[in-house]
Every structure is written in C-alpha cells, then in structure tokens.
Short mmCIF file of C-alpha atoms in Angstrom, two decimals:
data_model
loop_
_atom_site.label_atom_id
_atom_site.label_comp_id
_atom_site.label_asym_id
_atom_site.label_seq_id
_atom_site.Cartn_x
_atom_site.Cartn_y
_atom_site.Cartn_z
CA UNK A 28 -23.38 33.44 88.89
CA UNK A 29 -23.93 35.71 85.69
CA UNK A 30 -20.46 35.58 83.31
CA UNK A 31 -19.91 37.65 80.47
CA UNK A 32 -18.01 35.07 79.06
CA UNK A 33 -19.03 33.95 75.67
CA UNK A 34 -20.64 30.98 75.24
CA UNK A 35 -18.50 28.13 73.28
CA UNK A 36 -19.98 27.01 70.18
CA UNK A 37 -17.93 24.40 68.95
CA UNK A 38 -14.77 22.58 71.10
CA UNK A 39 -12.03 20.75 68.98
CA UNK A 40 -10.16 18.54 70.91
CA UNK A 41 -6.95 15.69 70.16
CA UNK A 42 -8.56 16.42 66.15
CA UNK A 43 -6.59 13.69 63.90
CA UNK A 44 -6.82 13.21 60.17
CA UNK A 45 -4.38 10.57 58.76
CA UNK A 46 -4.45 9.40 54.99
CA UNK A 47 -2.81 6.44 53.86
CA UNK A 48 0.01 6.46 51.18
CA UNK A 49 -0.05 3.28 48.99
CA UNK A 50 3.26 2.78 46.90
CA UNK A 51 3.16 3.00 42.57
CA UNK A 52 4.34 -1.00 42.86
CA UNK A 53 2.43 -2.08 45.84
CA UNK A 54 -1.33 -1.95 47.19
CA UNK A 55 0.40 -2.40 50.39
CA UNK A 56 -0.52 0.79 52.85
CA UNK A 57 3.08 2.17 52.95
CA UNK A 58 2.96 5.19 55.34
CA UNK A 59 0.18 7.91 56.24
CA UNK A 60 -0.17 11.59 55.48
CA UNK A 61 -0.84 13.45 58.76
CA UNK A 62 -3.02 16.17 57.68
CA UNK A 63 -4.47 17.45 60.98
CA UNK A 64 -2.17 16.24 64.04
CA UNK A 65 -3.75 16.59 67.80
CA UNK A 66 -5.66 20.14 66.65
CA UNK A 67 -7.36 21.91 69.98
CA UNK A 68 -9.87 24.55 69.15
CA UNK A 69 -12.60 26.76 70.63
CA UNK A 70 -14.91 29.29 68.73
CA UNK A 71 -17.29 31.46 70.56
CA UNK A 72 -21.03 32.81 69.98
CA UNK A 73 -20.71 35.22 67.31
CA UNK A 74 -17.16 35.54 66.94
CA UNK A 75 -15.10 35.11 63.72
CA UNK A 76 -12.05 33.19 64.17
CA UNK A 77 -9.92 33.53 61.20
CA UNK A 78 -7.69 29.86 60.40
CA UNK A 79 -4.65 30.99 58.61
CA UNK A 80 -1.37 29.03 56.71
CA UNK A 81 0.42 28.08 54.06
CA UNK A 82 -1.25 25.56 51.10
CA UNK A 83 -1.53 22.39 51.99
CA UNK A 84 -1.09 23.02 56.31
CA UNK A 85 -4.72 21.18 56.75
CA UNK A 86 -7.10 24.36 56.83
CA UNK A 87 -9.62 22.71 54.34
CA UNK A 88 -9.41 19.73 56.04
CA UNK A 89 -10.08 21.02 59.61
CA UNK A 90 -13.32 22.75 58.17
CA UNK A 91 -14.42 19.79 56.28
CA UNK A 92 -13.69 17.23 59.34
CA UNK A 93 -15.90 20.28 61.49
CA UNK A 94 -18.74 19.47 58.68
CA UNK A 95 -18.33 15.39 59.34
CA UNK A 96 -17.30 14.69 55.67
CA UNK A 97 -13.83 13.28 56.99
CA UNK A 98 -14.19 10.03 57.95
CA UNK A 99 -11.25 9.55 58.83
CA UNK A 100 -11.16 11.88 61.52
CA UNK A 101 -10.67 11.25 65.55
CA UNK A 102 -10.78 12.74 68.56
CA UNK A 103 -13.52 15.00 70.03
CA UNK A 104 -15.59 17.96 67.63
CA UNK A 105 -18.77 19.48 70.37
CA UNK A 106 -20.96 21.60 69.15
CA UNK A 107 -23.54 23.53 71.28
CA UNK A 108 -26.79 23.47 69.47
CA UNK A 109 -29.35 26.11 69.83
CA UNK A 110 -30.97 23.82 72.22
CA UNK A 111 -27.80 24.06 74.48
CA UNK A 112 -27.05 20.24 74.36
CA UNK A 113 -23.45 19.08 73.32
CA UNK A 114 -23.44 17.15 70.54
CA UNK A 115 -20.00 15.27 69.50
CA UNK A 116 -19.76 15.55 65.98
CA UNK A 117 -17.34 13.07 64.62
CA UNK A 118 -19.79 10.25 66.73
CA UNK A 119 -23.35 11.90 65.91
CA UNK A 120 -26.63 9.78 66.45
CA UNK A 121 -28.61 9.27 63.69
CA UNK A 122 -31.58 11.29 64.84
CA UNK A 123 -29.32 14.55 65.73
CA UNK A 124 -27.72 14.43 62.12
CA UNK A 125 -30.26 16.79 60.87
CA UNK A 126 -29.99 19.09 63.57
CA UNK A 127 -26.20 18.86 63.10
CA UNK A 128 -26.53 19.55 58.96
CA UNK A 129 -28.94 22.48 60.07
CA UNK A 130 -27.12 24.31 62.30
CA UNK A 131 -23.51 24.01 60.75
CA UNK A 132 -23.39 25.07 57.25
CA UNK A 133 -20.68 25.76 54.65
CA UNK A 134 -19.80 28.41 51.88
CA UNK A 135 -17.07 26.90 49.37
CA UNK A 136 -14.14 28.43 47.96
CA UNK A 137 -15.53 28.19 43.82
CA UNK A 138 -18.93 29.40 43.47
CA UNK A 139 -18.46 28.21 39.86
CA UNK A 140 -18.75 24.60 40.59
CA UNK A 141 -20.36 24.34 43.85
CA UNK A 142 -23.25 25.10 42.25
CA UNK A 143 -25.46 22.06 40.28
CA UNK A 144 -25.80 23.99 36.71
CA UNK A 145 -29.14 21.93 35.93
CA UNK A 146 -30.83 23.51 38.70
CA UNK A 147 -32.31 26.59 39.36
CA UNK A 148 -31.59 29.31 42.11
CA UNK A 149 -35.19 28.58 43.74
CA UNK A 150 -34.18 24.33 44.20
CA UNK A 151 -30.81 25.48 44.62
CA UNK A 152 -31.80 27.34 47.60
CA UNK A 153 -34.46 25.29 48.41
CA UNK A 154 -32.61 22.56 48.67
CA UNK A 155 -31.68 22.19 52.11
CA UNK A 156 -35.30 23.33 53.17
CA UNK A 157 -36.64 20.12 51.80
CA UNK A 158 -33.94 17.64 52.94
CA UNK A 159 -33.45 18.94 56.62
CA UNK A 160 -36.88 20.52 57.23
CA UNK A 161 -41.01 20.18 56.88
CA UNK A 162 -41.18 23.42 54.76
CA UNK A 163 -43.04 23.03 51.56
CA UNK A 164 -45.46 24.53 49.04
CA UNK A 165 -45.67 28.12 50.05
CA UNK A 166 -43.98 28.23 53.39
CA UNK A 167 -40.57 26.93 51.28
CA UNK A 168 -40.72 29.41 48.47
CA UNK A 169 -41.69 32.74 51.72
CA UNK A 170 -37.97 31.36 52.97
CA UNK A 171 -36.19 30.78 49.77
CA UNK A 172 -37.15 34.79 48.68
CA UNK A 173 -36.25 36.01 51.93
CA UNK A 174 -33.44 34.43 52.31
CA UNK A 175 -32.28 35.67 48.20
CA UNK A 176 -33.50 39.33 49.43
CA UNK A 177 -30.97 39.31 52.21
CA UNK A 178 -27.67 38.27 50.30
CA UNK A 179 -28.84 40.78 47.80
CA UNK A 180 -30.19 39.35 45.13
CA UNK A 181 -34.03 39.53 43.25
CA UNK A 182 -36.24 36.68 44.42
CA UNK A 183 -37.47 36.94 40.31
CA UNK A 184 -34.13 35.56 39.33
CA UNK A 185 -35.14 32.22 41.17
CA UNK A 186 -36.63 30.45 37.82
CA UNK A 187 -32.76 31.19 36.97
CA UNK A 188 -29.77 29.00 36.18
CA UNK A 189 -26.26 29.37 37.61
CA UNK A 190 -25.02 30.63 34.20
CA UNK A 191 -27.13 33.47 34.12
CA UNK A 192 -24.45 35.23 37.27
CA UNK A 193 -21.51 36.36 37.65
CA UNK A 194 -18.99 34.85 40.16
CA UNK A 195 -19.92 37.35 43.01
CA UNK A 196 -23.67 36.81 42.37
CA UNK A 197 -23.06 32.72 42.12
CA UNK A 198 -21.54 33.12 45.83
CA UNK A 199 -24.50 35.36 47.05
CA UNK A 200 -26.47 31.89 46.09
CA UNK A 201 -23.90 30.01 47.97
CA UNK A 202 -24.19 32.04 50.83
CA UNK A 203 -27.86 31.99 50.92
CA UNK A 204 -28.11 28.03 50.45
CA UNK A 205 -26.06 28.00 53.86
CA UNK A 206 -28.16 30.33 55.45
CA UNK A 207 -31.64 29.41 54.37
CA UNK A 208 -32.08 26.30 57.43
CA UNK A 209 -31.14 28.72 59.78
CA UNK A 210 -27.80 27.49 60.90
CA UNK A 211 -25.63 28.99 63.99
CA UNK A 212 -22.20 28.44 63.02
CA UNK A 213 -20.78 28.40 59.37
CA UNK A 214 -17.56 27.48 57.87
CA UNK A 215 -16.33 29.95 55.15
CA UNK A 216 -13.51 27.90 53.24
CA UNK A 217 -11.63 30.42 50.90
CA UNK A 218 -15.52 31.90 50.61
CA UNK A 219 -13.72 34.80 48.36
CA UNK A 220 -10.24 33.82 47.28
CA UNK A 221 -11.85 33.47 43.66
CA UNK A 222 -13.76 36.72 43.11
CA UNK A 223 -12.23 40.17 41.88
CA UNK A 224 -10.58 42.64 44.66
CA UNK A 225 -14.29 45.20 44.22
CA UNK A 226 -16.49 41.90 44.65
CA UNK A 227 -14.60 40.33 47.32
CA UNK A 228 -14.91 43.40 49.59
CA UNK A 229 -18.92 43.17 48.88
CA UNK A 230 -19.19 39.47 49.52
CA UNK A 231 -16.74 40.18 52.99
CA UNK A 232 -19.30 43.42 53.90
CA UNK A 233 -22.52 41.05 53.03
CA UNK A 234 -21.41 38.54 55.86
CA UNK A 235 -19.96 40.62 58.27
CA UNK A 236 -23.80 42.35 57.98
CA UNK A 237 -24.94 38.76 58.19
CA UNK A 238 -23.50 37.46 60.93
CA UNK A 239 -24.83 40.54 62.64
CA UNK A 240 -28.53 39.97 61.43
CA UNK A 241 -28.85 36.19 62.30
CA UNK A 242 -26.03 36.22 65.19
CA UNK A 243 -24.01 33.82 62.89
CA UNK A 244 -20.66 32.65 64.23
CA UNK A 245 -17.93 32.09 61.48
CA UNK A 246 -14.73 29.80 61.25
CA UNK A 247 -12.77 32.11 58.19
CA UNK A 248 -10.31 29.54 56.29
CA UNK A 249 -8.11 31.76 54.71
CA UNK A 250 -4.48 32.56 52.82
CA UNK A 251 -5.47 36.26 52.47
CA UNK A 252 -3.62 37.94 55.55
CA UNK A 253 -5.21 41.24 55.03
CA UNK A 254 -8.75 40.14 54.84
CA UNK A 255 -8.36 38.18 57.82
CA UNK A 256 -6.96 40.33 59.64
CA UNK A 257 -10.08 43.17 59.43
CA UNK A 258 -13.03 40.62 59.63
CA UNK A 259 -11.86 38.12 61.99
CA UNK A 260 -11.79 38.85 66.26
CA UNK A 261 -9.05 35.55 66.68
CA UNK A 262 -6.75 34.30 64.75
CA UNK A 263 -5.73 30.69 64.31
CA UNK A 264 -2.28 30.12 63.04
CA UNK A 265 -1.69 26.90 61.28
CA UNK A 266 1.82 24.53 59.91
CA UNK A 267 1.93 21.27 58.88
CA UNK A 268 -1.46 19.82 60.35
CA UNK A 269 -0.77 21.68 64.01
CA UNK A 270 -1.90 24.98 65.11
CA UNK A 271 1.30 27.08 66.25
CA UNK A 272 -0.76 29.98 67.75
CA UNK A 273 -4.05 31.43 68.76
CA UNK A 274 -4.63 34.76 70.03
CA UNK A 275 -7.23 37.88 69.53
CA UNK A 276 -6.31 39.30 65.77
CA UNK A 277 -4.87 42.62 66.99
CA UNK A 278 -2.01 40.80 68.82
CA UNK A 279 -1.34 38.50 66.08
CA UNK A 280 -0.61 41.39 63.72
CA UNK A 281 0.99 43.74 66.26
CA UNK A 282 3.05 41.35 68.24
CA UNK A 283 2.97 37.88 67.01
CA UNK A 284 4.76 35.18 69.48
CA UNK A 285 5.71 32.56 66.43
CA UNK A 286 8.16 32.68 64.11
CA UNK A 287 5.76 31.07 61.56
CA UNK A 288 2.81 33.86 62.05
CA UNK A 289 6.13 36.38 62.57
CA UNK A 290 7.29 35.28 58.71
CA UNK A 291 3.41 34.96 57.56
CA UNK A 292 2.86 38.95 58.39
CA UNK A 293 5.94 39.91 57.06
CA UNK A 294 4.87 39.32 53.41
CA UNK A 295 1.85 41.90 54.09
CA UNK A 296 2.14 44.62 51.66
CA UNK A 297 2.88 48.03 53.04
CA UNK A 298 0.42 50.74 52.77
CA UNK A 299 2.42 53.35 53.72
CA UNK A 300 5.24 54.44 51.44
CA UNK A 301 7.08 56.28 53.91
CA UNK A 302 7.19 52.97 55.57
CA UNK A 303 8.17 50.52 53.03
CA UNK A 304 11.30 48.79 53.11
CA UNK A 305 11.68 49.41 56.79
CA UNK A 306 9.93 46.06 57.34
CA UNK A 307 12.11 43.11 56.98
CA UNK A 308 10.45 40.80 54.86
CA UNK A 309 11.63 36.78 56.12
CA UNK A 310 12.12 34.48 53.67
CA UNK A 311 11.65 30.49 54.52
CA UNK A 312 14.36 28.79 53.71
CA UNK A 313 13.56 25.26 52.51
CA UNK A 314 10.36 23.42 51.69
CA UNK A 315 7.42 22.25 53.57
CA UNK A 316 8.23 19.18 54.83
CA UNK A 317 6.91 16.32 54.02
CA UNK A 318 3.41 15.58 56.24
CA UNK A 319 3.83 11.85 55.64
CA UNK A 320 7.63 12.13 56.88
CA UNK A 321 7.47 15.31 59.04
CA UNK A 322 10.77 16.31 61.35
CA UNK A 323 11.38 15.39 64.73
CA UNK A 324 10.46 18.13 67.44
CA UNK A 325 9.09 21.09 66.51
CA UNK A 326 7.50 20.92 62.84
CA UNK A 327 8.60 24.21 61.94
CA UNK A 328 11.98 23.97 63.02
CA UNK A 329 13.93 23.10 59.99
CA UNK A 330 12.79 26.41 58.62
CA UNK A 331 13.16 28.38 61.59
CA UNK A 332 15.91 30.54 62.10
CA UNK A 333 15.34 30.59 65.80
CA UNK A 334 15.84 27.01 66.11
CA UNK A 335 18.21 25.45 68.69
CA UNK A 336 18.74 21.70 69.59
CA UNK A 337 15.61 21.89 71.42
CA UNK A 338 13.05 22.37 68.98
CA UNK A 339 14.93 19.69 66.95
CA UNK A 340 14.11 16.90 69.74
CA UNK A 341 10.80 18.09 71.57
CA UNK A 342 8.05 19.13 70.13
CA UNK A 343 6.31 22.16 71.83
CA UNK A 344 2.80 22.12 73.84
CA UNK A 345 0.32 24.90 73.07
CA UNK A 346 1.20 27.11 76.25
CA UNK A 347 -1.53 30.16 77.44
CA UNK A 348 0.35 33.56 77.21
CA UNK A 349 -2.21 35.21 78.86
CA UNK A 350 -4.85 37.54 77.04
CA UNK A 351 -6.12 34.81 75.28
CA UNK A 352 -3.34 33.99 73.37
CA UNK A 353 -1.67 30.28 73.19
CA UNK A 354 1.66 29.74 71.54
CA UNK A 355 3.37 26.31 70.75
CA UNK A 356 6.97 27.68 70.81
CA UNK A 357 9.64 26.48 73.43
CA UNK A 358 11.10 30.20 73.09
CA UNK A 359 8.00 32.09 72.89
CA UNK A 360 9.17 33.62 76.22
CA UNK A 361 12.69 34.92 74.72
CA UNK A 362 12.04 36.17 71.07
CA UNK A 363 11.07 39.81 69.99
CA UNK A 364 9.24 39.15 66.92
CA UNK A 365 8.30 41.69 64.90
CA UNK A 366 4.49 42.82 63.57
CA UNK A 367 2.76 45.48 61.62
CA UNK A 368 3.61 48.38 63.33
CA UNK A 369 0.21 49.63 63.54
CA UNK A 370 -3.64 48.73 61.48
CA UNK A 371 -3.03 48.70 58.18
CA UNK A 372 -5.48 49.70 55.08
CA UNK A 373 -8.56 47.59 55.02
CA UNK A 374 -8.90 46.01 51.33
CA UNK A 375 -10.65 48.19 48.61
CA UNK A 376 -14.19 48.46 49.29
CA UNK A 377 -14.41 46.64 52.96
CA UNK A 378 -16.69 49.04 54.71
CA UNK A 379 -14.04 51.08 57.51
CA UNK A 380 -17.31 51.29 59.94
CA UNK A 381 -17.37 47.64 60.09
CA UNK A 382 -13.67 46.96 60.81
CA UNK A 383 -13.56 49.55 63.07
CA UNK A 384 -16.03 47.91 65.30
CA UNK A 385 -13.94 44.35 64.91
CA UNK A 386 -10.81 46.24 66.48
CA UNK A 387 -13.09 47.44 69.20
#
C-alpha cells in the first residue's frame, strides 16, 4: 500500500555512552560519566532535525557516537543506506564500513582546525574520494571542482592552502569534503557557532540550498535557538545525556510541553519592542548536576520549578503527545508552558524564502 510517510534514515535506539572517572590518588575506575543515557531517535529522508541543550548535555557526543568514533557506545544506531538495507552502526561489518563512511558525513564546529594546514584544498577535498572510492586521475579532480563550484568557491583556489581563507570560506571546504563521496545523511556539529552573524547566515542558506540539490538529510547540533528554529523541521530537546522532548519545530517554539525547552525559549531575544518585557524570562536555579552523580527521578527536577515528589523518585518515559511530538514529563498533561507567541525574525541574512518553506 503506497504511504506518504517518510522514509527513516537513521533509528537510535537504548543509545549509551558511559566514561569512566579515575580518582587524582588512585588508577582505580571510581565512577562513570553518563554522557548519553538510553537516547531514542528517528530522522527522516530529507528532514533537518535540529538537537538542542545546554553545554555539556551530550549533543557532540550523540553526533560523534552516530559517526562510530565512540567506542564506547551501546545500544542500537540503523541507518538505511541508499541501497535500502539496515545497517547497525555501532556493530558494522568490515566490508560495509566504507559504505557507512560514504554515506554519513560530518561538518565540524572550527573550520580553523579541522582543516590539515599542510594540505591543499584539491587533497583536502580529495581526500575522501581516494580513501572510500575508485576515483582517480581525472575522474577525482571533475568531482573535487564540482563539488568546490557548488559550496561556492573557485575550483583555481584548489593548489591553495587553508591559510589563504577566511573562516566562512575554510567551512565552504569543510562542507564540500563532506559532500564530495556523495553521502545521504550529514551531521552538522555547531557547523556555524564560530563564524560572524553575515557569514553564518550564508553558510546556513548554502546548506539549506544543499540539502535541496543532493536530497541531503541533516542532524543540526546546536546552542543557537534562533537558527534552529528557522532551518530545522523537528526539534530534539536535550538535558543531562536524555532527550526531554521531540516534536515538529513550530510546536516547540509556540507551545513547548517541557519545562527545560519552556526555560530554553525563554532566553530568545525579542524582536519586537512593543513586545519586550512581556515575556517572562526563567532563570535555572542551581547547576547542572553532576552526569557522573546525576539525581534520582527526573534529571531535571532539581531545577524545575514544577517539580513535585514525583519527579524526585521516578524518572519519566518519553510519552507520544500526538502530532509527532514526545515529551518525558510526568506533568506534561497539566502545565501551560509558555512559547514565542508567534515566528520570530529569522537571523540577519538567512534567506525569508527559504524559512518560509520550512514552516510550511
């Protein structure tokens, strides 16, 4: 029977990632670091699903356990290839690794240091051509300039080093070393966090024209709220290793059903004059907890100021809320949290055609 139902791309499921502490005085293995605690996760063909929370929550370490660099990972990562089998990451045969490192690429967060200064653009680029595929001689360098065509940049600058760019052209070269095997899903960690406001918003309009190109499907690890919330369709809500809530990005913003996604939208600037300081703004009390000593119950709960002696015993199941939204609240039901009241300004530059066809 035909479905109109995306197809799923990549399926996290039970996701683990434990560190151990060792004490100053002792080699002994005192305790572990929790980083990513029982994580479920879909992403669909062609989608952008935005993963958003505080420093040190387990973003980067979700992405990099999605591109098998975690060994200490468990549980269950499927991915789709273009072939339609299922492969399971985080136990990959040997012969389906390069399909794997083909198919799922990554742009990093400093496109200062990500890139190899001794090299130039072309073996920069060219890079994963030779390593994952046959491609040489002439058939390497055809890819290599049309690949540096389509993030923008002159295919004459190949015989060039990284110091020759600035930071928004060093992350054009980032982007097109991801891109140049031809990959289906890619994991953008922080991909513009380090680049001026003007740049960012070209490097944000560059892949959202991407992705509609080559029919890429992102996973957006970000801290900016207001870029996330005009290039991303779903929204990912992460504390302390555990996502809290999932739902389409419009409903995050609008109506959010967490008190941690209600407190994260509260710091979004204002646009509006007229409107500002009509918005409570909710200050966390307390620090993050510790993620080798977290709470009982609910993680969030010492900081909550919805908490009862519930969330400090049980800790909550992701729940569906219908319309695609889960929640991992025991009171989800009960609270009227408060959103944006409406779609606010897309950053400086970010191309309004383009986000008006996300809120579609």
């Amino acid at each position: 029977m035909p479905t109109d139902t995306p197809e799923t791309v990549l399926s996290v499921r039970g996701l683990e990632v434990a560190y151990p502490v060792r004490g100053r005085r002792s080699r002994r293995e005192a305790r572990y670091v929790r980083a990513v605690t029982g994580v479920d996760l879909d992403i669909s063909a062609g989608e952008t699903l935005g993963l958003v929370g505080e420093s040190g929550c387990g973003k980067t370490t979700l992405g990099s356990s999605v591109m098998r660099v975690r060994p200490e990972a468990t549980g269950t990562i499927s991915y789709r290839d273009g072939q339609g089998r299922l492969l399971d990451a985080l136990s990959l045969p040997r012969e389906d690794e390069p399909v794997y490192q083909r198919e799922v690429r990554m742009v990093f967060q400093d496109p200062h240091s990500s890139l190899n200064p001794r090299m130039t653009l072309r073996d920069i680029v060219g890079e994963p051509l030779r390593m994952l595929t046959d491609l040489r001689g002439e058939e390497l360098e055809a890819r290599v300039r049309d690949v540096m065509e389509r993030v923008g940049l002159h295919p004459n600058h190949l015989r060039r080093y990284p110091h020759a760019f600035s930071g928004g052209q060093r992350q054009r070269v980032s982007i097109a070393r991801a891109l140049v095997p031809g990959p289906r899903l890619v994991v953008a960690d922080e991909a513009v966090s380090a680049l001026d406001t003007s740049v960012r918003s070209q490097i944000l309009n560059l892949m959202q024209d991407l992705q509609d190109e080559m029919g890429l499907t992102y996973l957006f690890i970000s801290h900016d709220l207001s870029v996330v919330e005009h290039v991303c369709d779903r929204v990912a809500v992460m504390y302390l290793g555990r996502i809290v809530e999932v739902a389409p990005t419009r409903q995050i913003f609008e109506a959010p059903r967490h008190p941690y996604t209600e407190a994260l939208i509260s710091a979004l600037p204002v646009p509006d004059p007229r409107l500002r300081g009509k918005r409570e703004r909710i200050r966390l009390t307390g620090e993050v907890p510790d993620p080798s000593r977290p709470p009982s119950g609910c993680p969030f709960h010492p900081r909550c100021r919805y908490a009862t002696e519930l969330c400090a015993t049980e800790v909550p199941v992701p729940r569906p809320m219908g319309q695609g939204r889960e929640v991992a609240c025991h009171h989800a039901d009960d609270l009227d949290l408060a959103g944006i009241t409406g779609p606010s300004d897309p950053p400086p530059g970010l191309t309004r055609a383009t986000t008006a066809l996300r809120q579609e």
